[in-house]
Amino acid sequence: MLRRLLTAILKPSPFKVGLLATLAVLLLCRYGLKTGINENLRKIDILIQDELFKARGPLPLAEGQTRREAVVIDIDEKSLAVYGQWPWPRDLVAKLLAKVDEAKPKAIGLDLVFAEPDRSSPKNVLKRVMLEQLAEATVPEEPPLSEPDDLLESLKKILDQGTDLLAQDLAVQDYDQMLAEVVENSPRIVLGYFFLYDDDGLRDQDVVPYGGGFGFSRTDKSMPGSPFEGRIPYRPVLNIPILDDAAEDRCGCFSTSFDDSGKVRKVPLVWEFEGNPYPLLALQMLRVGLGRVSGTVDIGPNGVSGLRVGKEIQIPTDVIGQFYVNFRGPQKTFEYYSAADVLTDQIAPEVFKDRYVLLGTSAGGLRDLRATPFEDDCPGVEVHANVIDNILVGDFIKEPVWLHGVEQFAIIIIGLLLAVVVAYFRPLTGGLVTLVVLLAIPLVNYILMFPSIRNGYIVSTAYPLLTVFLVFAPVMLLNYFFEGRKKRFIKNAFSTYLSKEVVDQLVNAPDKLSLKGEERELTVLFSDIRSFTSISEKLSAEGLANFLNEYLTPMADLVMATQGCVDKFIGDAVVAFWGAPMADPAHARHAAQSSLRMIAALNEMQPEWEARGLPQIKIGIGLNTGMMRVGNMGSTTRFDYTVMGDNVNLGSRLENLNKTYGTSIIVSVATRQALGEEFYCRVLDKVRVKGKQEPVKIYELICEGEPPAEVRAEVTAFEAAFADYQAQRFAEAQKKLLAVQKESPKLLHKIYLSRIDAFLETPPAKDWDGVYTFTSK
C-alpha cells in the first residue's frame, strides 16, 4: 500500500508540476537575495514601477493645497546669457539671496556649493597681482590714493602707498564677506555641500563638518555596527570657512544617489560621517522652516526605521535611511523663476513668501541633470523640491519589511490558483484566468503604490509574474501532451482520403499501384490549426466533425485548384504537394499561391463562424522545395499515394516554426529561389531544425507582387537589423530592432531582442555561424 501511495505521489501530472513551479519561485523569492539570482527580477520590478509612474502621470495638488510649497529659482540659460558663465561673482549671489529673503520664505536652500574663494572678488584679484609685484616694488612718499581711472593705474598707486593702505582698501571689496553677511543675517538660508565616496587623498582628519541639528535615537542598543555600513562617505566638500561660520547649523547635503540603471528613485535623507548624522538639503530646509527644530534618526533592530523633524513630521525610510520619492511629475511640475528675472525685479517678491525656495540650475552645461522615472534630464534641484512636497503632503511610498511576507503569500495563492485552473479546467478557461491574473498583478501594484489614501507601498511585481509563467507554460504543455491521443484519433479518421487527381491517375493507369515510387523535385505543404486542443474541447463530437469539414473542404479545393495533390488530413493538419502525379514546372509558384489563398479564405470564413458562435482559428503553413520520393506506399492491400524524404520532413518543421516566429507562412531557401521576384518574402532566420545537421535559411512569404509601402519599410528595417545580427554587430542590431518594434510590434522582433540580450551578456564564439539550433519539433 505504501508503494502504491508513493507511486501515486511521484506520478507526474500537470497539477503537481504547477505546485513544483510555485515552490521554485517561492524559494527564489525567499533566498534569491542571498545568492544574487534576483538581480534581474529586481530590474524588472524597477522598470515596472517606472511605467506605473508614467501611467499615473503628474499628481494634482493635494486636498487643501492652493500651490506647491516648494519653488525653484533657476540659474537657467537666460540667466547665464545675462550675467555670464557660472560661477557668478558672490556679490551677485548675495544680491539674489537678499532679494528673496526680503519676501520672508520658510527657507532658502542652495543646491550648489562655494568650495573655493571667489576669484572674481576685487580683494582676491588685487591680492594676486600685489603678491606678484611686491618683491620688486618700492614705496616712496606720495599723497594718498585718489580714485583710480583704470585697473593698471590703481595697481601702480596702491603699490606706491604701501601694504597698509592696500589692505584697508581691499577689505571693502570682499565678495565672500558680502555673501557671508547675507547668510549670517538671514535665519532662512541653508547652504549646500556634498560628499565624496572615493578616496581623493584630501581628507583632513581635523575637519568635521557641521552636524545640521540631527541626532541618532537607538531603540535597540544591542544592534551591532552601523546601519549605514557600505554607504559611509570618504569626506565632505564644504563651503569656504567664512560661509560655514555664517551658516552655523543651516547646511544640508544635496547629493542624491541613483541606482544601477542611473535613475534617481530613492534619495538618502541622512548620511553618517564620523559617527554623526548629516541631513539632505531638502530635510534641512524643512527643519529650518519649522523654526530650526531638532531632527532625529530612529534606529531599530533592522536598521533605520524612520526620521523625525520636530514633533510634527515623521518620515518613513528603508533600513539604510533612503526615502522613496513619490515624484509629482516630469520636470517643471514645480514653479520655476529665472534668476535673471528675480535680480531685475521682474518677479513679485510675494511669490516666495512662506515657501521653500530652492536655488539651482536647469542649464545643461552645468551638469546637474538627473534621470527620474519620468524622464532622463530632470534638473537635480527639482528632486529636492519633490522630497519637500512629498514630506509636507505626507503621501509616502513605503517599503516595510513585512511586505516580503505578503509577496510570498501572493506567490502561493497565484501558483495554487493557476495550477488548479490550468490543470483541471478547459484550456480556454485556463487561458482567460491566466490573462486576468497577468493584468491584475500590475493593476494591484498600481493601486498599492498610488492609493487614494495617504501612504502607498512598493511590492514586487516580478515574482508574481514569474509564478504565472512558470506555472502556466509547463502545465499547459503537459495538458497538450496528455490530450494528444484525442488528436491522433481524429488524424486516423481522415487519413484515408485521396485527391481526385490521384484517383483519376490510378484508374487510368493501374500499373502505377507500386510501392517503389520515384524521385522528383516537388514542393510540399504542411498546414496546421493553432491551439486545436482548446477548440476541440469547446465543441461536441458532431460539432467538431462539422467544423473540420467546413474548414478542410475549401482548403483542399484551393490546393487542387492550383494543380496540387492533397496527400492527407492528419486531424486538423493538411499535407499537400505539387509536381506529382502530374509534372508541373511551376510547382513552387502554385504552392505559394495556394498558401496565400488559404490564409485569405480562412479570414473570409471567420466572420460567419463568429456569428454562429464558432471559434476563431489561425493556421501555420510550411513550404519546402526539393527532391522527394513520391508514389504509392504502404502494404499490398492498403497504401496511399504520398511523399517521403528529408525535404518532406523539413516542410513539417517549417510549419511548426510559425509558432516560434509569430508568422503564417514560412518557406525554405529552395522555395524562395524557385519563386523568383514574383513573390515578396522576408528573411526570417538561419536555423538548424531538429533531425537535420545542415542549416537552412528560412523566409516569411508575405504576398504575391508588391507589398504595401509600410510593409516594405518594416521588412527592410528588420532585414538590416538581421544583417547586423548575423555579423555579430549586436548593439547596432538591437538599436534597429527597438526602433522597428516601436513602429510595428511583432513577436519576431521580440525574439531577436531576447537573443541579442543574451549575446550581449555572453557573446558567442568567434566562429559562430549565425545559425539558431532548434532542439524540438
mmCIF file of C-alpha atoms in Angstrom, residues 18-343:
data_model
loop_
_atom_site.group_PDB
_atom_site.id
_atom_site.type_symbol
_atom_site.label_atom_id
_atom_site.label_comp_id
_atom_site.label_asym_id
_atom_site.label_seq_id
_atom_site.Cartn_x
_atom_site.Cartn_y
_atom_site.Cartn_z
ATOM 1 C CA GLY A 18 2.351 23.585 -11.186
ATOM 2 C CA LEU A 19 2.965 23.063 -7.469
ATOM 3 C CA LEU A 20 6.687 22.450 -8.074
ATOM 4 C CA ALA A 21 6.920 25.621 -10.150
ATOM 5 C CA THR A 22 5.243 27.609 -7.357
ATOM 6 C CA LEU A 23 7.649 26.171 -4.795
ATOM 7 C CA ALA A 24 10.618 27.095 -7.004
ATOM 8 C CA VAL A 25 9.508 30.750 -7.240
ATOM 9 C CA LEU A 26 8.809 30.869 -3.519
ATOM 10 C CA LEU A 27 12.325 29.644 -2.703
ATOM 11 C CA LEU A 28 13.789 32.110 -5.191
ATOM 12 C CA CYS A 29 11.872 34.969 -3.582
ATOM 13 C CA ARG A 30 12.951 33.992 -0.095
ATOM 14 C CA TYR A 31 16.594 33.170 -0.752
ATOM 15 C CA GLY A 32 17.336 34.811 -4.087
ATOM 16 C CA LEU A 33 18.778 37.945 -2.470
ATOM 17 C CA LYS A 34 21.457 35.915 -0.720
ATOM 18 C CA THR A 35 22.536 34.204 -3.929
ATOM 19 C CA GLY A 36 22.248 37.195 -6.281
ATOM 20 C CA ILE A 37 19.745 35.407 -8.552
ATOM 21 C CA ASN A 38 17.080 38.043 -8.097
ATOM 22 C CA GLU A 39 19.044 40.947 -9.590
ATOM 23 C CA ASN A 40 17.355 40.657 -12.976
ATOM 24 C CA LEU A 41 13.961 40.316 -11.321
ATOM 25 C CA ARG A 42 14.701 43.440 -9.301
ATOM 26 C CA LYS A 43 15.448 45.302 -12.534
ATOM 27 C CA ILE A 44 12.096 44.164 -13.908
ATOM 28 C CA ASP A 45 10.393 45.449 -10.759
ATOM 29 C CA ILE A 46 12.084 48.832 -11.144
ATOM 30 C CA LEU A 47 11.113 49.141 -14.795
ATOM 31 C CA ILE A 48 7.508 48.266 -13.999
ATOM 32 C CA GLN A 49 7.450 50.839 -11.202
ATOM 33 C CA ASP A 50 8.718 53.468 -13.650
ATOM 34 C CA GLU A 51 5.924 52.585 -16.059
ATOM 35 C CA LEU A 52 3.400 52.864 -13.224
ATOM 36 C CA PHE A 53 4.642 56.385 -12.517
ATOM 37 C CA LYS A 54 4.169 57.278 -16.182
ATOM 38 C CA ALA A 55 0.721 55.669 -16.208
ATOM 39 C CA ARG A 56 -0.255 57.696 -13.155
ATOM 40 C CA GLY A 57 1.057 60.907 -14.715
ATOM 41 C CA PRO A 58 1.547 64.238 -12.921
ATOM 42 C CA LEU A 59 -0.069 64.497 -9.494
ATOM 43 C CA PRO A 60 -2.607 67.253 -8.929
ATOM 44 C CA LEU A 61 -2.364 69.446 -5.845
ATOM 45 C CA ALA A 62 -3.227 67.678 -2.631
ATOM 46 C CA GLU A 63 -6.511 68.371 -0.894
ATOM 47 C CA GLY A 64 -6.282 71.754 0.804
ATOM 48 C CA GLN A 65 -3.296 72.876 -1.296
ATOM 49 C CA THR A 66 -3.598 76.003 -3.444
ATOM 50 C CA ARG A 67 0.006 75.810 -4.610
ATOM 51 C CA ARG A 68 3.049 73.642 -4.142
ATOM 52 C CA GLU A 69 5.114 74.750 -1.174
ATOM 53 C CA ALA A 70 8.446 74.310 -2.958
ATOM 54 C CA VAL A 71 9.554 76.719 -5.675
ATOM 55 C CA VAL A 72 12.749 76.883 -7.778
ATOM 56 C CA ILE A 73 14.876 79.893 -8.661
ATOM 57 C CA ASP A 74 16.615 78.719 -11.782
ATOM 58 C CA ILE A 75 20.099 79.670 -12.913
ATOM 59 C CA ASP A 76 18.925 78.925 -16.428
ATOM 60 C CA GLU A 77 20.313 79.615 -19.882
ATOM 61 C CA LYS A 78 18.680 83.035 -19.857
ATOM 62 C CA SER A 79 20.399 83.966 -16.592
ATOM 63 C CA LEU A 80 23.774 82.757 -17.868
ATOM 64 C CA ALA A 81 23.310 84.789 -21.041
ATOM 65 C CA VAL A 82 22.615 87.937 -18.982
ATOM 66 C CA TYR A 83 25.170 87.581 -16.173
ATOM 67 C CA GLY A 84 27.810 85.365 -17.735
ATOM 68 C CA GLN A 85 29.004 81.855 -17.110
ATOM 69 C CA TRP A 86 28.915 80.163 -13.730
ATOM 70 C CA PRO A 87 30.281 80.679 -11.108
ATOM 71 C CA TRP A 88 28.964 84.207 -10.742
ATOM 72 C CA PRO A 89 30.644 86.803 -8.512
ATOM 73 C CA ARG A 90 29.498 86.238 -4.931
ATOM 74 C CA ASP A 91 28.217 89.815 -4.611
ATOM 75 C CA LEU A 92 25.655 88.925 -7.322
ATOM 76 C CA VAL A 93 24.652 85.774 -5.430
ATOM 77 C CA ALA A 94 24.395 87.824 -2.244
ATOM 78 C CA LYS A 95 22.145 90.318 -4.010
ATOM 79 C CA LEU A 96 19.911 87.494 -5.294
ATOM 80 C CA LEU A 97 19.574 85.882 -1.841
ATOM 81 C CA ALA A 98 18.880 89.227 -0.192
ATOM 82 C CA LYS A 99 16.031 89.941 -2.618
ATOM 83 C CA VAL A 100 14.440 86.543 -1.974
ATOM 84 C CA ASP A 101 14.971 86.826 1.789
ATOM 85 C CA GLU A 102 13.022 90.090 1.857
ATOM 86 C CA ALA A 103 9.884 88.099 0.960
ATOM 87 C CA LYS A 104 10.306 86.021 4.151
ATOM 88 C CA PRO A 105 10.133 82.498 2.734
ATOM 89 C CA LYS A 106 10.130 79.485 5.050
ATOM 90 C CA ALA A 107 13.624 78.531 3.909
ATOM 91 C CA ILE A 108 16.071 79.184 1.072
ATOM 92 C CA GLY A 109 18.144 76.166 0.045
ATOM 93 C CA LEU A 110 21.209 76.340 -2.189
ATOM 94 C CA ASP A 111 21.678 73.324 -4.452
ATOM 95 C CA LEU A 112 25.280 74.386 -5.001
ATOM 96 C CA VAL A 113 28.488 74.764 -3.017
ATOM 97 C CA PHE A 114 31.120 77.523 -2.717
ATOM 98 C CA ALA A 115 34.159 75.354 -2.082
ATOM 99 C CA GLU A 116 36.764 77.962 -3.085
ATOM 100 C CA PRO A 117 37.183 81.718 -2.535
ATOM 101 C CA ASP A 118 35.627 83.973 -5.162
ATOM 102 C CA ARG A 119 38.398 84.551 -7.686
ATOM 103 C CA SER A 120 36.481 87.492 -9.173
ATOM 104 C CA SER A 121 36.409 89.370 -5.833
ATOM 105 C CA PRO A 122 38.484 92.616 -6.102
ATOM 106 C CA LYS A 123 40.253 91.677 -2.910
ATOM 107 C CA ASN A 124 41.494 88.429 -4.386
ATOM 108 C CA VAL A 125 42.263 89.891 -7.807
ATOM 109 C CA LEU A 126 44.373 92.707 -6.436
ATOM 110 C CA LYS A 127 45.973 90.495 -3.848
ATOM 111 C CA ARG A 128 47.241 88.119 -6.532
ATOM 112 C CA VAL A 129 48.685 90.976 -8.535
ATOM 113 C CA MET A 130 50.194 92.535 -5.404
ATOM 114 C CA LEU A 131 51.937 89.340 -4.432
ATOM 115 C CA GLU A 132 53.466 89.087 -7.884
ATOM 116 C CA GLN A 133 54.875 92.636 -7.777
ATOM 117 C CA LEU A 134 55.644 93.397 -4.131
ATOM 118 C CA ALA A 135 59.090 91.810 -4.296
ATOM 119 C CA GLU A 136 60.274 94.468 -6.743
ATOM 120 C CA ALA A 137 58.164 97.424 -5.633
ATOM 121 C CA THR A 138 59.414 100.496 -3.699
ATOM 122 C CA VAL A 139 57.185 102.638 -1.562
ATOM 123 C CA PRO A 140 58.024 106.408 -1.987
ATOM 124 C CA GLU A 141 56.242 109.050 -0.029
ATOM 125 C CA GLU A 142 53.360 110.391 -2.108
ATOM 126 C CA PRO A 143 49.865 111.706 -1.460
ATOM 127 C CA PRO A 144 47.134 109.224 -0.564
ATOM 128 C CA LEU A 145 45.410 107.184 -3.286
ATOM 129 C CA SER A 146 42.803 109.026 -5.334
ATOM 130 C CA GLU A 147 40.022 107.454 -7.327
ATOM 131 C CA PRO A 148 41.607 105.081 -9.976
ATOM 132 C CA ASP A 149 40.871 105.587 -13.640
ATOM 133 C CA ASP A 150 41.625 102.039 -14.597
ATOM 134 C CA LEU A 151 42.956 98.817 -13.083
ATOM 135 C CA LEU A 152 46.588 99.282 -14.065
ATOM 136 C CA GLU A 153 46.719 102.821 -12.670
ATOM 137 C CA SER A 154 45.075 101.636 -9.447
ATOM 138 C CA LEU A 155 47.629 98.886 -9.002
ATOM 139 C CA LYS A 156 50.502 101.332 -9.502
ATOM 140 C CA LYS A 157 49.158 103.807 -6.977
ATOM 141 C CA ILE A 158 48.322 101.078 -4.449
ATOM 142 C CA LEU A 159 51.813 99.690 -4.648
ATOM 143 C CA ASP A 160 53.149 103.239 -4.180
ATOM 144 C CA GLN A 161 51.144 103.760 -0.993
ATOM 145 C CA GLY A 162 52.229 100.601 0.858
ATOM 146 C CA THR A 163 50.614 97.460 2.128
ATOM 147 C CA ASP A 164 48.679 99.056 4.993
ATOM 148 C CA LEU A 165 46.612 101.249 2.732
ATOM 149 C CA LEU A 166 46.227 98.331 0.301
ATOM 150 C CA ALA A 167 44.708 96.058 2.944
ATOM 151 C CA GLN A 168 42.349 98.789 4.087
ATOM 152 C CA ASP A 169 41.121 99.422 0.594
ATOM 153 C CA LEU A 170 40.709 95.749 -0.314
ATOM 154 C CA ALA A 171 38.662 94.844 2.769
ATOM 155 C CA VAL A 172 35.744 96.898 1.461
ATOM 156 C CA GLN A 173 35.507 94.829 -1.740
ATOM 157 C CA ASP A 174 35.434 91.245 -0.413
ATOM 158 C CA TYR A 175 32.578 89.419 -2.225
ATOM 159 C CA ASP A 176 32.885 86.348 0.017
ATOM 160 C CA GLN A 177 32.401 88.597 3.050
ATOM 161 C CA MET A 178 29.364 90.198 1.416
ATOM 162 C CA LEU A 179 27.736 86.776 0.828
ATOM 163 C CA ALA A 180 28.646 85.637 4.352
ATOM 164 C CA GLU A 181 26.900 88.677 5.835
ATOM 165 C CA VAL A 182 23.702 87.904 3.916
ATOM 166 C CA VAL A 183 23.802 84.271 5.101
ATOM 167 C CA GLU A 184 24.530 85.249 8.688
ATOM 168 C CA ASN A 185 21.794 87.907 8.815
ATOM 169 C CA SER A 186 19.110 85.587 7.443
ATOM 170 C CA PRO A 187 17.896 82.673 9.603
ATOM 171 C CA ARG A 188 16.313 81.098 6.497
ATOM 172 C CA ILE A 189 19.269 80.418 4.220
ATOM 173 C CA VAL A 190 20.504 76.797 4.075
ATOM 174 C CA LEU A 191 23.840 76.252 2.363
ATOM 175 C CA GLY A 192 24.562 73.113 0.366
ATOM 176 C CA TYR A 193 27.518 70.742 0.335
ATOM 177 C CA PHE A 194 28.146 67.225 -0.910
ATOM 178 C CA PHE A 195 30.001 64.039 0.000
ATOM 179 C CA LEU A 196 32.700 62.182 -1.877
ATOM 180 C CA TYR A 197 32.810 58.394 -1.593
ATOM 181 C CA ASP A 198 36.153 57.825 -3.310
ATOM 182 C CA ASP A 199 39.499 58.440 -1.636
ATOM 183 C CA ASP A 200 40.984 61.523 -3.308
ATOM 184 C CA GLY A 201 43.756 61.932 -0.728
ATOM 185 C CA LEU A 202 42.418 65.268 0.534
ATOM 186 C CA ARG A 203 40.648 64.219 3.703
ATOM 187 C CA ASP A 204 41.501 66.373 6.725
ATOM 188 C CA GLN A 205 41.001 64.366 9.890
ATOM 189 C CA ASP A 206 40.838 67.540 11.946
ATOM 190 C CA VAL A 207 37.935 68.995 9.998
ATOM 191 C CA VAL A 208 34.495 67.716 10.978
ATOM 192 C CA PRO A 209 31.543 69.272 9.111
ATOM 193 C CA TYR A 210 28.523 70.776 10.737
ATOM 194 C CA GLY A 211 26.040 68.372 12.298
ATOM 195 C CA GLY A 212 22.947 70.075 10.989
ATOM 196 C CA GLY A 213 20.722 69.668 14.028
ATOM 197 C CA PHE A 214 20.130 65.888 13.760
ATOM 198 C CA GLY A 215 20.945 63.070 16.158
ATOM 199 C CA PHE A 216 20.587 59.286 16.435
ATOM 200 C CA SER A 217 17.981 57.549 18.607
ATOM 201 C CA ARG A 218 18.547 53.817 19.072
ATOM 202 C CA THR A 219 15.615 51.692 20.206
ATOM 203 C CA ASP A 220 17.800 48.580 20.178
ATOM 204 C CA LYS A 221 21.098 49.226 21.966
ATOM 205 C CA SER A 222 22.356 45.747 21.122
ATOM 206 C CA MET A 223 22.374 46.365 17.361
ATOM 207 C CA PRO A 224 25.981 45.822 16.219
ATOM 208 C CA GLY A 225 27.761 48.244 13.894
ATOM 209 C CA SER A 226 26.139 50.988 11.860
ATOM 210 C CA PRO A 227 23.051 50.704 9.625
ATOM 211 C CA PHE A 228 24.960 52.779 7.092
ATOM 212 C CA GLU A 229 27.739 50.220 6.540
ATOM 213 C CA GLY A 230 28.812 50.361 2.907
ATOM 214 C CA ARG A 231 27.367 53.866 2.449
ATOM 215 C CA ILE A 232 29.662 55.945 4.694
ATOM 216 C CA PRO A 233 31.324 58.696 2.623
ATOM 217 C CA TYR A 234 35.034 59.432 2.486
ATOM 218 C CA ARG A 235 34.843 63.192 3.064
ATOM 219 C CA PRO A 236 32.553 66.198 2.608
ATOM 220 C CA VAL A 237 33.173 69.006 0.120
ATOM 221 C CA LEU A 238 32.255 72.054 2.193
ATOM 222 C CA ASN A 239 31.788 75.748 1.674
ATOM 223 C CA ILE A 240 34.714 78.056 2.460
ATOM 224 C CA PRO A 241 35.125 78.705 6.217
ATOM 225 C CA ILE A 242 33.719 82.242 6.181
ATOM 226 C CA LEU A 243 30.426 80.905 4.774
ATOM 227 C CA ASP A 244 30.433 77.853 7.066
ATOM 228 C CA ASP A 245 30.747 80.083 10.115
ATOM 229 C CA ALA A 246 27.933 82.328 8.892
ATOM 230 C CA ALA A 247 25.513 79.418 8.298
ATOM 231 C CA GLU A 248 26.181 77.630 11.604
ATOM 232 C CA ASP A 249 23.892 74.538 11.560
ATOM 233 C CA ARG A 250 21.938 75.640 8.476
ATOM 234 C CA CYS A 251 23.632 73.343 5.965
ATOM 235 C CA GLY A 252 22.421 70.279 4.057
ATOM 236 C CA CYS A 253 23.886 67.761 1.657
ATOM 237 C CA PHE A 254 22.492 67.949 -1.866
ATOM 238 C CA SER A 255 23.900 64.585 -3.056
ATOM 239 C CA THR A 256 21.152 62.370 -4.499
ATOM 240 C CA SER A 257 22.128 58.787 -5.181
ATOM 241 C CA PHE A 258 20.973 56.746 -8.168
ATOM 242 C CA ASP A 259 20.669 53.014 -8.695
ATOM 243 C CA ASP A 260 22.357 50.707 -11.213
ATOM 244 C CA SER A 261 20.112 51.959 -14.010
ATOM 245 C CA GLY A 262 21.324 55.527 -13.451
ATOM 246 C CA LYS A 263 17.962 56.832 -12.238
ATOM 247 C CA VAL A 264 17.040 58.622 -9.041
ATOM 248 C CA ARG A 265 14.232 56.711 -7.352
ATOM 249 C CA LYS A 266 15.398 56.853 -3.752
ATOM 250 C CA VAL A 267 17.374 59.589 -2.008
ATOM 251 C CA PRO A 268 19.377 59.251 1.211
ATOM 252 C CA LEU A 269 17.689 61.526 3.750
ATOM 253 C CA VAL A 270 20.693 61.228 6.043
ATOM 254 C CA TRP A 271 24.359 60.256 5.866
ATOM 255 C CA GLU A 272 26.604 59.060 8.663
ATOM 256 C CA PHE A 273 30.052 60.636 8.859
ATOM 257 C CA GLU A 274 32.415 60.137 11.781
ATOM 258 C CA GLY A 275 29.550 58.802 13.905
ATOM 259 C CA ASN A 276 27.153 61.707 13.316
ATOM 260 C CA PRO A 277 24.103 62.098 11.038
ATOM 261 C CA TYR A 278 24.103 64.702 8.270
ATOM 262 C CA PRO A 279 20.773 65.526 6.574
ATOM 263 C CA LEU A 280 19.755 66.027 2.970
ATOM 264 C CA LEU A 281 19.357 69.632 1.825
ATOM 265 C CA ALA A 282 15.571 69.252 1.499
ATOM 266 C CA LEU A 283 15.332 67.785 5.018
ATOM 267 C CA GLN A 284 17.439 70.581 6.477
ATOM 268 C CA MET A 285 15.225 73.159 4.778
ATOM 269 C CA LEU A 286 12.181 71.615 6.431
ATOM 270 C CA ARG A 287 13.909 71.751 9.817
ATOM 271 C CA VAL A 288 14.797 75.412 9.303
ATOM 272 C CA GLY A 289 11.313 76.200 8.022
ATOM 273 C CA LEU A 290 9.825 74.787 11.203
ATOM 274 C CA GLY A 291 11.969 77.062 13.345
ATOM 275 C CA ARG A 292 15.242 75.112 13.446
ATOM 276 C CA VAL A 293 13.707 72.310 15.471
ATOM 277 C CA SER A 294 15.723 69.213 16.265
ATOM 278 C CA GLY A 295 15.808 66.198 13.984
ATOM 279 C CA THR A 296 16.075 62.533 14.968
ATOM 280 C CA VAL A 297 17.177 59.417 13.112
ATOM 281 C CA ASP A 298 15.416 56.404 14.657
ATOM 282 C CA ILE A 299 17.412 53.163 14.525
ATOM 283 C CA GLY A 300 15.720 49.853 15.327
ATOM 284 C CA PRO A 301 16.846 46.222 15.311
ATOM 285 C CA ASN A 302 16.838 46.028 11.476
ATOM 286 C CA GLY A 303 18.426 49.413 10.791
ATOM 287 C CA VAL A 304 16.938 52.857 10.248
ATOM 288 C CA SER A 305 13.203 52.806 10.960
ATOM 289 C CA GLY A 306 12.433 56.424 10.060
ATOM 290 C CA LEU A 307 13.192 60.079 10.709
ATOM 291 C CA ARG A 308 11.515 62.778 12.751
ATOM 292 C CA VAL A 309 11.667 66.524 12.230
ATOM 293 C CA GLY A 310 10.490 68.207 15.419
ATOM 294 C CA LYS A 311 7.260 66.790 16.805
ATOM 295 C CA GLU A 312 5.205 67.330 13.654
ATOM 296 C CA ILE A 313 6.821 65.332 10.891
ATOM 297 C CA GLN A 314 7.598 61.606 10.779
ATOM 298 C CA ILE A 315 9.214 60.248 7.632
ATOM 299 C CA PRO A 316 9.438 56.537 6.641
ATOM 300 C CA THR A 317 12.687 55.256 5.131
ATOM 301 C CA ASP A 318 14.278 51.941 4.299
ATOM 302 C CA VAL A 319 16.770 50.313 6.668
ATOM 303 C CA ILE A 320 19.667 52.471 5.415
ATOM 304 C CA GLY A 321 17.850 55.787 5.616
ATOM 305 C CA GLN A 322 16.769 56.057 1.970
ATOM 306 C CA PHE A 323 13.494 57.725 1.053
ATOM 307 C CA TYR A 324 11.453 56.501 -1.936
ATOM 308 C CA VAL A 325 10.454 59.683 -3.768
ATOM 309 C CA ASN A 326 6.834 59.943 -4.845
ATOM 310 C CA PHE A 327 7.642 62.135 -7.841
ATOM 311 C CA ARG A 328 4.965 64.691 -8.621
ATOM 312 C CA GLY A 329 5.572 64.541 -12.371
ATOM 313 C CA PRO A 330 8.146 65.402 -15.029
ATOM 314 C CA GLN A 331 10.369 68.465 -14.832
ATOM 315 C CA LYS A 332 8.751 71.880 -14.358
ATOM 316 C CA THR A 333 5.980 70.319 -12.265
ATOM 317 C CA PHE A 334 7.048 72.932 -9.702
ATOM 318 C CA GLU A 335 7.153 76.673 -10.327
ATOM 319 C CA TYR A 336 10.414 77.888 -11.853
ATOM 320 C CA TYR A 337 11.577 81.513 -11.844
ATOM 321 C CA SER A 338 14.624 82.673 -13.740
ATOM 322 C CA ALA A 339 17.355 84.082 -11.515
ATOM 323 C CA ALA A 340 17.786 86.885 -14.052
ATOM 324 C CA ASP A 341 14.120 87.884 -13.629
ATOM 325 C CA VAL A 342 14.454 87.896 -9.831
ATOM 326 C CA LEU A 343 17.585 90.057 -9.970
#
